[in-house]
PDB file of C-alpha atoms in Angstrom:
ATOM      1  CA  UNK A   1      11.882  63.832 127.067  1.00 49.00           C
ATOM      2  CA  UNK A   2      14.123  63.156 124.115  1.00 58.00           C
ATOM      3  CA  UNK A   3      17.793  63.649 124.972  1.00 73.00           C
ATOM      4  CA  UNK A   4      18.350  65.652 121.782  1.00 84.00           C
ATOM      5  CA  UNK A   5      15.371  68.024 122.083  1.00 89.00           C
ATOM      6  CA  UNK A   6      16.827  70.378 124.742  1.00 86.00           C
ATOM      7  CA  UNK A   7      20.068  70.581 122.791  1.00 88.00           C
ATOM      8  CA  UNK A   8      18.188  71.346 119.573  1.00 91.00           C
ATOM      9  CA  UNK A   9      16.138  74.046 121.326  1.00 91.00           C
ATOM     10  CA  UNK A  10      19.250  75.692 122.749  1.00 90.00           C
ATOM     11  CA  UNK A  11      21.073  75.513 119.435  1.00 91.00           C
ATOM     12  CA  UNK A  12      18.108  77.042 117.584  1.00 93.00           C
ATOM     13  CA  UNK A  13      17.776  79.824 120.171  1.00 93.00           C
ATOM     14  CA  UNK A  14      21.481  80.660 120.066  1.00 91.00           C
ATOM     15  CA  UNK A  15      21.600  80.553 116.268  1.00 92.00           C
ATOM     16  CA  UNK A  16      18.495  82.724 115.853  1.00 93.00           C
ATOM     17  CA  UNK A  17      19.719  85.247 118.432  1.00 90.00           C
ATOM     18  CA  UNK A  18      23.132  85.454 116.780  1.00 87.00           C
ATOM     19  CA  UNK A  19      21.525  85.872 113.337  1.00 90.00           C
ATOM     20  CA  UNK A  20      19.202  88.625 114.599  1.00 90.00           C
ATOM     21  CA  UNK A  21      22.101  90.598 116.122  1.00 85.00           C
ATOM     22  CA  UNK A  22      24.206  90.026 112.982  1.00 84.00           C
ATOM     23  CA  UNK A  23      21.378  91.351 110.778  1.00 88.00           C
ATOM     24  CA  UNK A  24      21.221  94.539 112.859  1.00 86.00           C
ATOM     25  CA  UNK A  25      25.000  94.956 112.577  1.00 83.00           C
ATOM     26  CA  UNK A  26      24.740  94.541 108.810  1.00 86.00           C
ATOM     27  CA  UNK A  27      22.084  97.286 108.698  1.00 88.00           C
ATOM     28  CA  UNK A  28      24.482  99.613 110.529  1.00 84.00           C
ATOM     29  CA  UNK A  29      27.079  98.992 107.785  1.00 84.00           C
ATOM     30  CA  UNK A  30      29.979  99.165 110.230  1.00 79.00           C
ATOM     31  CA  UNK A  31      32.242  96.768 108.390  1.00 78.00           C
ATOM     32  CA  UNK A  32      32.978  94.823 111.562  1.00 80.00           C
ATOM     33  CA  UNK A  33      32.091  91.318 112.672  1.00 83.00           C
ATOM     34  CA  UNK A  34      30.272  90.328 115.874  1.00 83.00           C
ATOM     35  CA  UNK A  35      33.633  89.394 117.439  1.00 88.00           C
ATOM     36  CA  UNK A  36      34.785  92.999 116.926  1.00 90.00           C
ATOM     37  CA  UNK A  37      31.654  94.109 118.756  1.00 89.00           C
ATOM     38  CA  UNK A  38      32.507  91.803 121.663  1.00 91.00           C
ATOM     39  CA  UNK A  39      35.994  93.323 121.833  1.00 94.00           C
ATOM     40  CA  UNK A  40      34.546  96.855 121.828  1.00 94.00           C
ATOM     41  CA  UNK A  41      32.213  95.907 124.678  1.00 92.00           C
ATOM     42  CA  UNK A  42      35.076  94.429 126.703  1.00 94.00           C
ATOM     43  CA  UNK A  43      37.251  97.508 126.245  1.00 95.00           C
ATOM     44  CA  UNK A  44      34.313  99.773 127.063  1.00 91.00           C
ATOM     45  CA  UNK A  45      33.530  97.852 130.268  1.00 91.00           C
ATOM     46  CA  UNK A  46      37.027  97.203 131.591  1.00 88.00           C
ATOM     47  CA  UNK A  47      39.504  99.944 132.419  1.00 85.00           C
ATOM     48  CA  UNK A  48      42.379  99.475 132.076  1.00 88.00           C
ATOM     49  CA  UNK A  49      42.201  96.839 129.365  1.00 92.00           C
ATOM     50  CA  UNK A  50      45.060  95.153 127.500  1.00 92.00           C
ATOM     51  CA  UNK A  51      45.231  92.700 124.627  1.00 92.00           C
ATOM     52  CA  UNK A  52      46.113  89.978 127.134  1.00 91.00           C
ATOM     53  CA  UNK A  53      42.914  90.756 129.070  1.00 92.00           C
ATOM     54  CA  UNK A  54      40.858  90.375 125.895  1.00 94.00           C
ATOM     55  CA  UNK A  55      42.605  87.137 124.908  1.00 93.00           C
ATOM     56  CA  UNK A  56      41.876  85.681 128.350  1.00 92.00           C
ATOM     57  CA  UNK A  57      38.247  86.851 128.375  1.00 90.00           C
ATOM     58  CA  UNK A  58      37.509  85.500 124.879  1.00 91.00           C
ATOM     59  CA  UNK A  59      39.717  82.417 125.291  1.00 89.00           C
ATOM     60  CA  UNK A  60      41.499  83.281 122.030  1.00 91.00           C
ATOM     61  CA  UNK A  61      45.190  83.323 121.194  1.00 90.00           C
ATOM     62  CA  UNK A  62      47.073  86.603 121.090  1.00 89.00           C
ATOM     63  CA  UNK A  63      47.467  86.508 117.286  1.00 92.00           C
ATOM     64  CA  UNK A  64      43.689  86.365 116.791  1.00 92.00           C
ATOM     65  CA  UNK A  65      43.176  89.195 119.255  1.00 93.00           C
ATOM     66  CA  UNK A  66      45.879  91.269 117.560  1.00 93.00           C
ATOM     67  CA  UNK A  67      44.083  90.944 114.209  1.00 93.00           C
ATOM     68  CA  UNK A  68      40.790  92.009 115.805  1.00 92.00           C
ATOM     69  CA  UNK A  69      42.450  94.969 117.495  1.00 94.00           C
ATOM     70  CA  UNK A  70      44.245  96.065 114.331  1.00 95.00           C
ATOM     71  CA  UNK A  71      40.911  96.251 112.497  1.00 93.00           C
ATOM     72  CA  UNK A  72      39.388  98.349 115.274  1.00 94.00           C
ATOM     73  CA  UNK A  73      42.439 100.627 115.380  1.00 95.00           C
ATOM     74  CA  UNK A  74      42.378 101.068 111.582  1.00 94.00           C
ATOM     75  CA  UNK A  75      38.721 102.108 111.808  1.00 93.00           C
ATOM     76  CA  UNK A  76      39.595 104.502 114.650  1.00 94.00           C
ATOM     77  CA  UNK A  77      37.231 102.778 117.078  1.00 95.00           C
ATOM     78  CA  UNK A  78      39.958 102.150 119.647  1.00 96.00           C
ATOM     79  CA  UNK A  79      43.419 103.526 120.403  1.00 95.00           C
ATOM     80  CA  UNK A  80      46.469 102.203 122.241  1.00 94.00           C
ATOM     81  CA  UNK A  81      48.024 104.102 125.143  1.00 92.00           C
ATOM     82  CA  UNK A  82      51.156 103.292 127.167  1.00 90.00           C
ATOM     83  CA  UNK A  83      50.407 101.074 130.155  1.00 86.00           C
ATOM     84  CA  UNK A  84      51.764 102.853 133.250  1.00 85.00           C
ATOM     85  CA  UNK A  85      51.738  99.580 135.206  1.00 83.00           C
ATOM     86  CA  UNK A  86      53.681  97.542 132.609  1.00 82.00           C
ATOM     87  CA  UNK A  87      55.921  99.113 129.980  1.00 83.00           C
ATOM     88  CA  UNK A  88      55.748  95.903 127.879  1.00 86.00           C
ATOM     89  CA  UNK A  89      52.015  96.252 127.213  1.00 86.00           C
ATOM     90  CA  UNK A  90      49.595  98.920 126.099  1.00 92.00           C
ATOM     91  CA  UNK A  91      46.184  99.892 127.387  1.00 93.00           C
ATOM     92  CA  UNK A  92      43.311  99.962 124.944  1.00 95.00           C
ATOM     93  CA  UNK A  93      40.790 102.776 124.998  1.00 95.00           C
ATOM     94  CA  UNK A  94      37.588 103.192 123.076  1.00 95.00           C
ATOM     95  CA  UNK A  95      37.319 106.353 120.962  1.00 95.00           C
ATOM     96  CA  UNK A  96      34.297 108.652 120.811  1.00 95.00           C
ATOM     97  CA  UNK A  97      33.241 106.928 117.573  1.00 93.00           C
ATOM     98  CA  UNK A  98      33.711 103.514 119.182  1.00 93.00           C
ATOM     99  CA  UNK A  99      31.666 104.644 122.171  1.00 93.00           C
ATOM    100  CA  UNK A 100      28.875 105.848 119.893  1.00 92.00           C
ATOM    101  CA  UNK A 101      28.793 102.489 118.105  1.00 91.00           C
ATOM    102  CA  UNK A 102      28.832 100.648 121.434  1.00 91.00           C
ATOM    103  CA  UNK A 103      25.852 102.726 122.588  1.00 91.00           C
ATOM    104  CA  UNK A 104      23.966 101.924 119.361  1.00 89.00           C
ATOM    105  CA  UNK A 105      24.685  98.229 119.823  1.00 89.00           C
ATOM    106  CA  UNK A 106      23.490  98.389 123.431  1.00 90.00           C
ATOM    107  CA  UNK A 107      20.174  99.792 122.180  1.00 90.00           C
ATOM    108  CA  UNK A 108      19.926  97.031 119.557  1.00 89.00           C
ATOM    109  CA  UNK A 109      20.594  94.422 122.248  1.00 89.00           C
ATOM    110  CA  UNK A 110      17.802  95.912 124.382  1.00 92.00           C
ATOM    111  CA  UNK A 111      15.384  95.735 121.439  1.00 92.00           C
ATOM    112  CA  UNK A 112      16.310  92.125 120.651  1.00 91.00           C
ATOM    113  CA  UNK A 113      16.000  91.130 124.316  1.00 92.00           C
ATOM    114  CA  UNK A 114      12.574  92.781 124.526  1.00 94.00           C
ATOM    115  CA  UNK A 115      11.473  90.916 121.391  1.00 93.00           C
ATOM    116  CA  UNK A 116      12.896  87.636 122.662  1.00 93.00           C
ATOM    117  CA  UNK A 117      11.305  87.998 126.112  1.00 94.00           C
ATOM    118  CA  UNK A 118       7.851  89.071 124.871  1.00 95.00           C
ATOM    119  CA  UNK A 119       5.154  87.083 126.635  1.00 96.00           C
ATOM    120  CA  UNK A 120       7.619  85.660 129.161  1.00 96.00           C
ATOM    121  CA  UNK A 121       7.134  86.551 132.820  1.00 96.00           C
ATOM    122  CA  UNK A 122       9.964  87.847 134.987  1.00 94.00           C
ATOM    123  CA  UNK A 123       9.789  84.590 136.973  1.00 97.00           C
ATOM    124  CA  UNK A 124      10.102  82.488 133.798  1.00 96.00           C
ATOM    125  CA  UNK A 125      13.003  84.620 132.601  1.00 94.00           C
ATOM    126  CA  UNK A 126      14.760  84.296 135.969  1.00 95.00           C
ATOM    127  CA  UNK A 127      14.248  80.528 135.919  1.00 95.00           C
ATOM    128  CA  UNK A 128      15.634  80.322 132.393  1.00 93.00           C
ATOM    129  CA  UNK A 129      18.706  82.350 133.354  1.00 93.00           C
ATOM    130  CA  UNK A 130      19.325  80.151 136.424  1.00 95.00           C
ATOM    131  CA  UNK A 131      19.106  76.972 134.348  1.00 93.00           C
ATOM    132  CA  UNK A 132      21.269  78.441 131.567  1.00 91.00           C
ATOM    133  CA  UNK A 133      23.898  79.485 134.144  1.00 92.00           C
ATOM    134  CA  UNK A 134      23.929  75.954 135.611  1.00 92.00           C
ATOM    135  CA  UNK A 135      24.297  74.440 132.141  1.00 90.00           C
ATOM    136  CA  UNK A 136      27.147  76.813 131.335  1.00 88.00           C
ATOM    137  CA  UNK A 137      28.829  75.938 134.621  1.00 91.00           C
ATOM    138  CA  UNK A 138      28.470  72.224 133.841  1.00 90.00           C
ATOM    139  CA  UNK A 139      30.135  72.690 130.466  1.00 88.00           C
ATOM    140  CA  UNK A 140      33.147  74.587 131.802  1.00 86.00           C
ATOM    141  CA  UNK A 141      36.186  72.828 133.198  1.00 74.00           C
ATOM    142  CA  UNK A 142      35.324  72.139 136.801  1.00 69.00           C
ATOM    143  CA  UNK A 143      37.378  70.302 139.391  1.00 62.00           C
ATOM    144  CA  UNK A 144      36.245  66.718 139.887  1.00 60.00           C
ATOM    145  CA  UNK A 145      34.121  66.166 142.973  1.00 57.00           C
ATOM    146  CA  UNK A 146      35.540  63.561 145.327  1.00 47.00           C
TER     147      UNK A 146
END
């Protein structure tokens, strides 16, 4: 097997998946980028959620996260609330409009997954996920084995 072929296949899959999701977002005319969608999903899934939590999850600096959050706040998709556990930070909450958009995106993701997995058995899909998880693990910073 050519050393480059698996990498090319993974790159093409990731690029095509990202493009497909992006096209659906464009159709929704939300005026937000896929990274904004990721932030909405994080806030929706994690309560309480702070900007520091998002920065850590996305591995982005606080300035980048602040810009993303400001866009979502301006569009009234999220709001900031005082953090009862830490007066120096604020908790982020998704608004009803943000929740509605998140639900629409969840449906789009289900449709894309169904399209992507057509003709693939549950066993094949499970095998793919196990291999992908191992590859992801291998690419993350892991302690050296002695």
